[in-house]
Amino acid sequence: MLSPRAFFHLPNHKTHLLNLPEPSNGIRYCGSSHGWLVIVDESPNVRLLNPVTRETLHLPQLNTFPDVVSFSYSNIGREYLVTNPRGGVHALNLSQMRNCYVKKIVLSSSPCLQSGDNFAAFAIVGKGQHSLGFCKKGQNSWGFAISDEMYCWEDVVYHNGLFYAVTKEGTIAVCDIYGYAPPQVTVIQTTIPFEFCGDIYYVVFSGVDMLLVARILEQEFDNNDDGGDEYNLVYRTVGFDVFKMNWSELKWEKIESLGDRVLFVGGNSSLCLIASDFVGCLKDCIYFTDDYSDSNYDDACGKHDVGVFNLWDQSIELLPCYPRNSYSRLGWPLPIWVSPNPC
């Protein structure tokens, strides 16, 4: 089934509608890497979709994660039984599994490249996001690199053959899933500065530099614009802080400028580019999308938490993410950055 999706093109600030082979409702984007979207819906399926070529591939199903002890469509409202690191069991229905079980999935490379034999997917999953899961090309199920209730993982990124995950406390997990059974995982406790306080954290590499981006949110009330007196509680991004890992001292150090670099954060695999290499990209900026709340009421108020944060003056410029007057936008997934890839 083809469904219309809107793509906002940064260089010319135009929105293009593309028909993609996906269900029209009930899906969630839980990742975007190397031009591929990672899609989950109210089924065990985990699909990869290239919006340029419209090719669809499948990752192992959700019910193959080690902590999913059973799955049955006939157990209505309790289709999944999932364990936690302490051994407790809880039930999740189809929509809960889609919305809450998977935080993010990132890819090591495009699955269609000739070097795809080393292709892997890496996931932050589980109640409380305590587990780091992975699958490699040719595998029919997911495995765990680490599952420990001590950690709540915020983001993960792939760099030079390794996956790096981070927590809000600045802890780093370095995961080598190639050639090891079980995978080799090193957990690094780091020192953090006093400014280290954010609501959401993203990890990204800029060359050899490992950056941690702290997103700061505030609550506010917005009128629902229907002429009534009812207000919706929404979240807004009000700022970012950026830190660089000092590997010799294992501490995060705040940086005040990105120079000619630009960052893209949100539900995507965090991305760093050289701004001067790409038309329409502003240097020393962070481009962000709303990835923190599928129930956020921004769309009902006509405002989305999607924009550009300028480090040099701490200002924010809002960006549209759906066509104006689009009657169906309330049923669309949250916006996510995509770097087009024809393969």
Tab-separated table of N, CA, C and O in Angstrom, residues 199-313:
chain	number	residue	atom	x	y	z
A	199	ASP	N	17.738	17.244	29.002
A	199	ASP	CA	16.586	16.341	29.061
A	199	ASP	C	16.748	15.156	28.117
A	199	ASP	O	16.249	14.075	28.391
A	200	ILE	N	17.424	15.366	26.992
A	200	ILE	CA	17.690	14.305	26.025
A	200	ILE	C	19.142	14.469	25.570
A	200	ILE	O	19.621	15.594	25.398
A	201	TYR	N	19.817	13.338	25.355
A	201	TYR	CA	21.212	13.387	24.918
A	201	TYR	C	21.386	12.616	23.617
A	201	TYR	O	20.744	11.589	23.400
A	202	TYR	N	22.269	13.143	22.768
A	202	TYR	CA	22.601	12.503	21.494
A	202	TYR	C	24.120	12.379	21.393
A	202	TYR	O	24.853	13.267	21.846
A	203	VAL	N	24.571	11.297	20.775
A	203	VAL	CA	26.001	11.093	20.584
A	203	VAL	C	26.299	11.084	19.088
A	203	VAL	O	25.540	10.529	18.291
A	204	VAL	N	27.403	11.738	18.704
A	204	VAL	CA	27.766	11.850	17.295
A	204	VAL	C	29.276	11.997	17.197
A	204	VAL	O	29.916	12.569	18.089
A	205	PHE	N	29.840	11.457	16.130
A	205	PHE	CA	31.263	11.618	15.881
A	205	PHE	C	31.486	12.680	14.808
A	205	PHE	O	30.789	12.725	13.799
A	206	SER	N	32.491	13.524	15.064
A	206	SER	CA	32.964	14.500	14.091
A	206	SER	C	34.443	14.207	13.866
A	206	SER	O	35.291	14.621	14.662
A	207	GLY	N	34.737	13.445	12.809
A	207	GLY	CA	36.100	12.957	12.647
A	207	GLY	C	36.431	12.021	13.793
A	207	GLY	O	35.713	11.056	14.061
A	208	VAL	N	37.502	12.327	14.531
A	208	VAL	CA	37.871	11.495	15.686
A	208	VAL	C	37.225	11.994	16.971
A	208	VAL	O	37.327	11.338	18.013
A	209	ASP	N	36.570	13.160	16.919
A	209	ASP	CA	35.955	13.738	18.113
A	209	ASP	C	34.603	13.093	18.394
A	209	ASP	O	33.734	13.026	17.514
A	210	MET	N	34.421	12.638	19.620
A	210	MET	CA	33.131	12.125	20.062
A	210	MET	C	32.400	13.247	20.793
A	210	MET	O	32.887	13.766	21.799
A	211	LEU	N	31.244	13.629	20.276
A	211	LEU	CA	30.468	14.726	20.835
A	211	LEU	C	29.209	14.195	21.500
A	211	LEU	O	28.575	13.246	21.014
A	212	LEU	N	28.832	14.825	22.588
A	212	LEU	CA	27.581	14.529	23.270
A	212	LEU	C	26.761	15.814	23.294
A	212	LEU	O	27.231	16.856	23.766
A	213	VAL	N	25.550	15.737	22.779
A	213	VAL	CA	24.691	16.903	22.619
A	213	VAL	C	23.537	16.812	23.608
A	213	VAL	O	22.762	15.849	23.597
A	214	ALA	N	23.437	17.799	24.490
A	214	ALA	CA	22.379	17.838	25.507
A	214	ALA	C	21.263	18.763	25.044
A	214	ALA	O	21.499	19.948	24.769
A	215	ARG	N	20.059	18.241	24.969
A	215	ARG	CA	18.892	19.014	24.540
A	215	ARG	C	18.085	19.427	25.770
A	215	ARG	O	17.782	18.600	26.634
A	216	ILE	N	17.744	20.694	25.843
A	216	ILE	CA	17.055	21.246	27.011
A	216	ILE	C	15.623	21.603	26.614
A	216	ILE	O	15.397	22.344	25.645
A	217	LEU	N	14.651	21.059	27.348
A	217	LEU	CA	13.237	21.276	27.065
A	217	LEU	C	12.581	22.086	28.173
A	217	LEU	O	13.024	22.048	29.317
A	218	GLU	N	11.518	22.795	27.809
A	218	GLU	CA	10.669	23.459	28.789
A	218	GLU	C	9.211	23.171	28.464
A	218	GLU	O	8.850	22.957	27.301
A	219	GLN	N	8.375	23.164	29.492
A	219	GLN	CA	6.946	22.985	29.306
A	219	GLN	C	6.261	24.335	29.142
A	219	GLN	O	6.655	25.325	29.739
A	220	GLU	N	5.224	24.323	28.326
A	220	GLU	CA	4.405	25.523	28.207
A	220	GLU	C	3.004	25.108	27.801
A	220	GLU	O	2.768	23.977	27.373
A	221	PHE	N	2.051	26.036	27.950
A	221	PHE	CA	0.670	25.767	27.572
A	221	PHE	C	0.362	26.522	26.288
A	221	PHE	O	0.644	27.711	26.161
A	222	ASP	N	-0.242	25.798	25.335
A	222	ASP	CA	-0.651	26.404	24.076
A	222	ASP	C	-2.158	26.259	23.913
A	222	ASP	O	-2.733	25.201	24.208
A	223	ASN	N	-2.796	27.315	23.418
A	223	ASN	CA	-4.217	27.245	23.097
A	223	ASN	C	-4.412	26.308	21.924
A	223	ASN	O	-3.609	26.263	20.998
A	224	ASN	N	-5.511	25.539	21.938
A	224	ASN	CA	-5.749	24.580	20.860
A	224	ASN	C	-6.337	25.209	19.607
A	224	ASN	O	-6.668	24.493	18.643
A	225	ASP	N	-6.489	26.537	19.604
A	225	ASP	CA	-6.904	27.283	18.406
A	225	ASP	C	-8.287	26.888	17.884
A	225	ASP	O	-8.612	27.099	16.721
A	226	ASP	N	-9.123	26.287	18.726
A	226	ASP	CA	-10.462	25.938	18.253
A	226	ASP	C	-11.518	26.908	18.778
A	226	ASP	O	-12.722	26.665	18.669
A	227	GLY	N	-11.028	28.011	19.379
A	227	GLY	CA	-11.951	29.010	19.892
A	227	GLY	C	-12.366	28.796	21.321
A	227	GLY	O	-13.047	29.638	21.904
A	228	GLY	N	-11.955	27.661	21.927
A	228	GLY	CA	-12.341	27.389	23.301
A	228	GLY	C	-11.292	27.874	24.288
A	228	GLY	O	-10.319	28.534	23.932
A	229	ASP	N	-11.530	27.508	25.532
A	229	ASP	CA	-10.626	27.935	26.598
A	229	ASP	C	-9.646	26.838	26.993
A	229	ASP	O	-8.903	26.994	27.952
A	230	GLU	N	-9.650	25.719	26.267
A	230	GLU	CA	-8.802	24.592	26.631
A	230	GLU	C	-7.372	24.807	26.135
A	230	GLU	O	-7.139	25.306	25.034
A	231	TYR	N	-6.411	24.450	26.977
A	231	TYR	CA	-4.998	24.588	26.621
A	231	TYR	C	-4.321	23.227	26.680
A	231	TYR	O	-4.691	22.358	27.481
A	232	ASN	N	-3.333	23.044	25.820
A	232	ASN	CA	-2.563	21.811	25.791
A	232	ASN	C	-1.184	22.052	26.386
A	232	ASN	O	-0.546	23.070	26.114
A	233	LEU	N	-0.722	21.102	27.189
A	233	LEU	CA	0.630	21.153	27.727
A	233	LEU	C	1.580	20.567	26.695
A	233	LEU	O	1.420	19.413	26.279
A	234	VAL	N	2.552	21.348	26.241
A	234	VAL	CA	3.493	20.890	25.219
A	234	VAL	C	4.916	21.153	25.703
A	234	VAL	O	5.155	21.930	26.624
A	235	TYR	N	5.845	20.468	25.067
A	235	TYR	CA	7.256	20.671	25.338
A	235	TYR	C	7.881	21.437	24.190
A	235	TYR	O	7.522	21.243	23.029
A	236	ARG	N	8.841	22.295	24.511
A	236	ARG	CA	9.568	23.049	23.500
A	236	ARG	C	11.063	22.955	23.783
A	236	ARG	O	11.495	22.993	24.939
A	237	THR	N	11.838	22.848	22.737
A	237	THR	CA	13.288	22.914	22.878
A	237	THR	C	13.698	24.366	23.060
A	237	THR	O	13.310	25.239	22.286
A	238	VAL	N	14.489	24.637	24.108
A	238	VAL	CA	14.911	26.009	24.393
A	238	VAL	C	16.430	26.174	24.289
A	238	VAL	O	16.924	27.304	24.361
A	239	GLY	N	17.155	25.080	24.099
A	239	GLY	CA	18.598	25.223	23.970
A	239	GLY	C	19.319	23.900	23.880
A	239	GLY	O	18.728	22.820	24.048
A	240	PHE	N	20.615	23.983	23.580
A	240	PHE	CA	21.489	22.813	23.506
A	240	PHE	C	22.831	23.164	24.132
A	240	PHE	O	23.273	24.314	24.083
A	241	ASP	N	23.478	22.154	24.702
A	241	ASP	CA	24.879	22.234	25.085
A	241	ASP	C	25.622	21.103	24.387
A	241	ASP	O	25.056	20.014	24.186
A	242	VAL	N	26.871	21.349	24.028
A	242	VAL	CA	27.679	20.346	23.319
A	242	VAL	C	28.944	20.070	24.117
A	242	VAL	O	29.617	21.007	24.583
A	243	PHE	N	29.266	18.783	24.275
A	243	PHE	CA	30.441	18.367	25.025
A	243	PHE	C	31.301	17.449	24.157
A	243	PHE	O	30.782	16.690	23.340
A	244	LYS	N	32.601	17.504	24.371
A	244	LYS	CA	33.540	16.644	23.641
A	244	LYS	C	34.248	15.738	24.637
A	244	LYS	O	34.648	16.175	25.721
A	245	MET	N	34.427	14.464	24.245
A	245	MET	CA	35.095	13.519	25.130
A	245	MET	C	36.608	13.717	25.082
A	245	MET	O	37.213	13.692	24.003
A	246	ASN	N	37.184	13.947	26.240
A	246	ASN	CA	38.638	13.977	26.405
A	246	ASN	C	39.060	12.561	26.787
A	246	ASN	O	38.929	12.150	27.943
A	247	TRP	N	39.557	11.802	25.824
A	247	TRP	CA	39.839	10.383	26.047
A	247	TRP	C	41.014	10.179	27.000
A	247	TRP	O	41.062	9.161	27.703
A	248	SER	N	41.944	11.088	27.034
A	248	SER	CA	43.107	10.908	27.914
A	248	SER	C	42.720	11.029	29.386
A	248	SER	O	43.329	10.391	30.251
A	249	GLU	N	41.687	11.848	29.676
A	249	GLU	CA	41.247	12.034	31.053
A	249	GLU	C	39.860	11.457	31.322
A	249	GLU	O	39.373	11.521	32.452
A	250	LEU	N	39.236	10.901	30.274
A	250	LEU	CA	37.899	10.317	30.378
A	250	LEU	C	36.906	11.289	31.008
A	250	LEU	O	36.187	10.977	31.957
A	251	LYS	N	36.858	12.485	30.451
A	251	LYS	CA	35.890	13.462	30.942
A	251	LYS	C	35.283	14.225	29.767
A	251	LYS	O	35.922	14.401	28.716
A	252	TRP	N	34.037	14.646	29.966
A	252	TRP	CA	33.340	15.454	28.975
A	252	TRP	C	33.662	16.922	29.208
A	252	TRP	O	33.571	17.410	30.333
A	253	GLU	N	34.040	17.610	28.137
A	253	GLU	CA	34.388	19.029	28.224
A	253	GLU	C	33.454	19.830	27.323
A	253	GLU	O	33.273	19.501	26.142
A	254	LYS	N	32.867	20.884	27.878
A	254	LYS	CA	31.939	21.697	27.101
A	254	LYS	C	32.682	22.491	26.034
A	254	LYS	O	33.766	23.025	26.274
A	255	ILE	N	32.081	22.545	24.839
A	255	ILE	CA	32.638	23.370	23.764
A	255	ILE	C	31.614	24.439	23.400
A	255	ILE	O	30.404	24.228	23.499
A	256	GLU	N	32.099	25.594	23.007
A	256	GLU	CA	31.229	26.739	22.746
A	256	GLU	C	30.902	26.924	21.275
A	256	GLU	O	29.976	27.660	20.935
A	257	SER	N	31.638	26.251	20.386
A	257	SER	CA	31.423	26.451	18.955
A	257	SER	C	31.684	25.160	18.201
A	257	SER	O	32.566	24.374	18.571
A	258	LEU	N	30.933	24.964	17.135
A	258	LEU	CA	31.147	23.832	16.227
A	258	LEU	C	31.982	24.224	15.020
A	258	LEU	O	32.277	23.379	14.179
A	259	GLY	N	32.343	25.503	14.924
A	259	GLY	CA	33.093	25.958	13.756
A	259	GLY	C	32.260	25.807	12.498
A	259	GLY	O	31.103	26.249	12.432
A	260	ASP	N	32.823	25.149	11.479
A	260	ASP	CA	32.126	24.969	10.202
A	260	ASP	C	31.260	23.715	10.194
A	260	ASP	O	30.733	23.328	9.169
A	261	ARG	N	31.099	23.100	11.351
A	261	ARG	CA	30.319	21.868	11.411
A	261	ARG	C	28.841	22.165	11.674
A	261	ARG	O	28.478	23.205	12.207
A	262	VAL	N	28.000	21.200	11.306
A	262	VAL	CA	26.562	21.273	11.572
A	262	VAL	C	26.115	19.888	12.008
A	262	VAL	O	26.577	18.872	11.487
A	263	LEU	N	25.218	19.844	13.001
A	263	LEU	CA	24.733	18.588	13.549
A	263	LEU	C	23.252	18.411	13.242
A	263	LEU	O	22.493	19.382	13.219
A	264	PHE	N	22.857	17.151	13.016
A	264	PHE	CA	21.449	16.797	12.824
A	264	PHE	C	21.091	15.741	13.865
A	264	PHE	O	21.664	14.646	13.872
A	265	VAL	N	20.159	16.077	14.755
A	265	VAL	CA	19.793	15.174	15.842
A	265	VAL	C	18.280	14.990	15.879
A	265	VAL	O	17.519	15.812	15.387
A	266	GLY	N	17.874	13.896	16.488
A	266	GLY	CA	16.463	13.542	16.609
A	266	GLY	C	16.338	12.036	16.627
A	266	GLY	O	17.162	11.332	17.215
A	267	GLY	N	15.318	11.513	15.948
A	267	GLY	CA	15.145	10.074	15.864
A	267	GLY	C	16.127	9.396	14.945
A	267	GLY	O	16.226	8.168	14.920
A	268	ASN	N	16.877	10.187	14.176
A	268	ASN	CA	17.864	9.647	13.246
A	268	ASN	C	19.145	9.263	13.955
A	268	ASN	O	19.380	9.648	15.105
A	269	SER	N	19.994	8.511	13.257
A	269	SER	CA	21.356	8.308	13.733
A	269	SER	C	22.057	9.654	13.623
A	269	SER	O	22.183	10.220	12.527
A	270	SER	N	22.498	10.200	14.748
A	270	SER	CA	23.005	11.570	14.782
A	270	SER	C	24.107	11.767	13.748
A	270	SER	O	24.973	10.909	13.561
A	271	LEU	N	24.083	12.924	13.107
A	271	LEU	CA	24.920	13.160	11.937
A	271	LEU	C	25.660	14.484	12.063
A	271	LEU	O	25.086	15.480	12.503
A	272	CYS	N	26.940	14.472	11.691
A	272	CYS	CA	27.754	15.684	11.658
A	272	CYS	C	28.267	15.886	10.248
A	272	CYS	O	28.828	14.970	9.637
A	273	LEU	N	28.077	17.099	9.700
A	273	LEU	CA	28.530	17.428	8.347
A	273	LEU	C	29.342	18.719	8.389
A	273	LEU	O	29.251	19.509	9.330
A	274	ILE	N	30.118	18.920	7.337
A	274	ILE	CA	30.787	20.195	7.121
A	274	ILE	C	29.809	21.108	6.390
A	274	ILE	O	29.413	20.821	5.256
A	275	ALA	N	29.395	22.176	7.034
A	275	ALA	CA	28.322	23.010	6.498
A	275	ALA	C	28.649	23.568	5.117
A	275	ALA	O	27.781	23.641	4.245
A	276	SER	N	29.891	23.963	4.896
A	276	SER	CA	30.270	24.571	3.618
A	276	SER	C	30.193	23.594	2.457
A	276	SER	O	30.215	23.998	1.298
A	277	ASP	N	30.092	22.288	2.754
A	277	ASP	CA	29.986	21.280	1.690
A	277	ASP	C	28.556	21.078	1.218
A	277	ASP	O	28.324	20.371	0.226
A	278	PHE	N	27.584	21.674	1.906
A	278	PHE	CA	26.179	21.406	1.599
A	278	PHE	C	25.394	22.714	1.522
A	278	PHE	O	25.357	23.484	2.492
A	279	VAL	N	24.788	22.944	0.379
A	279	VAL	CA	23.992	24.150	0.178
A	279	VAL	C	22.814	24.151	1.153
A	279	VAL	O	22.124	23.148	1.328
A	280	GLY	N	22.595	25.280	1.797
A	280	GLY	CA	21.458	25.429	2.691
A	280	GLY	C	21.740	25.097	4.132
A	280	GLY	O	20.888	25.336	4.998
A	281	CYS	N	22.923	24.541	4.438
A	281	CYS	CA	23.265	24.212	5.823
A	281	CYS	C	23.996	25.385	6.476
A	281	CYS	O	24.936	25.934	5.891
A	282	LEU	N	23.595	25.739	7.671
A	282	LEU	CA	24.228	26.823	8.403
A	282	LEU	C	25.270	26.256	9.352
A	282	LEU	O	24.996	25.310	10.101
A	283	LYS	N	26.460	26.825	9.342
A	283	LYS	CA	27.519	26.338	10.220
A	283	LYS	C	27.233	26.699	11.676
A	283	LYS	O	26.450	27.598	11.973
A	284	ASP	N	27.907	25.974	12.569
A	284	ASP	CA	27.791	26.209	14.009
A	284	ASP	C	26.338	26.128	14.462
A	284	ASP	O	25.889	26.893	15.320
A	285	CYS	N	25.591	25.177	13.878
A	285	CYS	CA	24.166	25.025	14.182
A	285	CYS	C	23.834	23.571	14.476
A	285	CYS	O	24.537	22.648	14.058
A	286	ILE	N	22.722	23.390	15.170
A	286	ILE	CA	22.163	22.066	15.430
A	286	ILE	C	20.749	22.038	14.867
A	286	ILE	O	19.883	22.808	15.297
A	287	TYR	N	20.508	21.173	13.898
A	287	TYR	CA	19.183	20.974	13.328
A	287	TYR	C	18.505	19.843	14.121
A	287	TYR	O	19.074	18.760	14.267
A	288	PHE	N	17.298	20.081	14.617
A	288	PHE	CA	16.666	19.099	15.492
A	288	PHE	C	15.220	18.830	15.086
A	288	PHE	O	14.550	19.679	14.497
A	289	THR	N	14.773	17.611	15.377
A	289	THR	CA	13.373	17.229	15.190
A	289	THR	C	12.815	16.717	16.506
A	289	THR	O	13.554	16.351	17.420
A	290	ASP	N	11.503	16.685	16.586
A	290	ASP	CA	10.800	16.195	17.769
A	290	ASP	C	10.824	14.666	17.756
A	290	ASP	O	10.203	14.033	16.915
A	291	ASP	N	11.559	14.079	18.711
A	291	ASP	CA	11.627	12.621	18.788
A	291	ASP	C	11.262	12.112	20.168
A	291	ASP	O	11.426	10.937	20.468
A	292	TYR	N	10.745	12.993	21.027
A	292	TYR	CA	10.608	12.624	22.427
A	292	TYR	C	9.181	12.304	22.850
A	292	TYR	O	8.969	11.810	23.946
A	293	SER	N	8.188	12.591	22.038
A	293	SER	CA	6.822	12.366	22.492
A	293	SER	C	5.881	12.230	21.312
A	293	SER	O	5.563	13.202	20.638
A	294	ASP	N	5.419	11.002	21.074
A	294	ASP	CA	4.425	10.791	20.022
A	294	ASP	C	3.086	11.419	20.382
A	294	ASP	O	2.234	11.601	19.521
A	295	SER	N	2.884	11.738	21.667
A	295	SER	CA	1.617	12.330	22.093
A	295	SER	C	1.722	13.835	22.308
A	295	SER	O	0.801	14.454	22.826
A	296	ASN	N	2.847	14.427	21.915
A	296	ASN	CA	2.987	15.872	22.071
A	296	ASN	C	1.944	16.584	21.205
A	296	ASN	O	1.680	16.177	20.080
A	297	TYR	N	1.371	17.652	21.716
A	297	TYR	CA	0.256	18.312	21.031
A	297	TYR	C	0.705	19.455	20.124
A	297	TYR	O	-0.095	20.285	19.739
A	298	ASP	N	1.990	19.479	19.788
A	298	ASP	CA	2.469	20.599	18.967
A	298	ASP	C	1.679	20.735	17.675
A	298	ASP	O	1.354	21.829	17.236
A	299	ASP	N	1.395	19.601	17.022
A	299	ASP	CA	0.736	19.679	15.717
A	299	ASP	C	-0.648	20.281	15.842
A	299	ASP	O	-1.090	21.042	14.980
A	300	ALA	N	-1.353	19.960	16.920
A	300	ALA	CA	-2.692	20.516	17.115
A	300	ALA	C	-2.641	22.023	17.273
A	300	ALA	O	-3.589	22.725	16.972
A	301	CYS	N	-1.487	22.520	17.732
A	301	CYS	CA	-1.343	23.966	17.921
A	301	CYS	C	-0.717	24.643	16.705
A	301	CYS	O	-0.473	25.850	16.723
A	302	GLY	N	-0.407	23.873	15.681
A	302	GLY	CA	0.189	24.446	14.489
A	302	GLY	C	1.664	24.715	14.606
A	302	GLY	O	2.242	25.399	13.778
A	303	LYS	N	2.310	24.193	15.669
A	303	LYS	CA	3.740	24.408	15.866
A	303	LYS	C	4.395	23.071	16.163
A	303	LYS	O	3.910	22.296	16.978
A	304	HIS	N	5.509	22.806	15.517
A	304	HIS	CA	6.257	21.590	15.768
A	304	HIS	C	7.589	21.947	16.397
A	304	HIS	O	8.165	22.991	16.129
A	305	ASP	N	8.071	21.041	17.244
A	305	ASP	CA	9.372	21.261	17.876
A	305	ASP	C	10.466	20.803	16.913
A	305	ASP	O	11.167	19.822	17.166
A	306	VAL	N	10.553	21.514	15.820
A	306	VAL	CA	11.514	21.224	14.761
A	306	VAL	C	12.182	22.536	14.376
A	306	VAL	O	11.498	23.519	14.072
A	307	GLY	N	13.496	22.588	14.417
A	307	GLY	CA	14.132	23.866	14.117
A	307	GLY	C	15.633	23.797	14.043
A	307	GLY	O	16.236	22.722	13.950
A	308	VAL	N	16.237	24.985	14.084
A	308	VAL	CA	17.687	25.145	13.993
A	308	VAL	C	18.146	25.967	15.189
A	308	VAL	O	17.654	27.076	15.408
A	309	PHE	N	19.068	25.406	15.952
A	309	PHE	CA	19.635	26.113	17.091
A	309	PHE	C	20.999	26.667	16.705
A	309	PHE	O	21.873	25.928	16.249
A	310	ASN	N	21.175	27.979	16.873
A	310	ASN	CA	22.435	28.637	16.532
A	310	ASN	C	23.301	28.764	17.785
A	310	ASN	O	22.921	29.446	18.740
A	311	LEU	N	24.463	28.118	17.775
A	311	LEU	CA	25.302	28.148	18.966
A	311	LEU	C	25.859	29.541	19.235
A	311	LEU	O	26.051	29.921	20.393
A	312	TRP	N	26.130	30.324	18.174
A	312	TRP	CA	26.820	31.595	18.383
A	312	TRP	C	25.967	32.624	19.116
A	312	TRP	O	26.493	33.477	19.814
A	313	ASP	N	24.639	32.558	18.986
A	313	ASP	CA	23.800	33.522	19.698
A	313	ASP	C	22.673	32.857	20.486
A	313	ASP	O	21.806	33.549	21.027
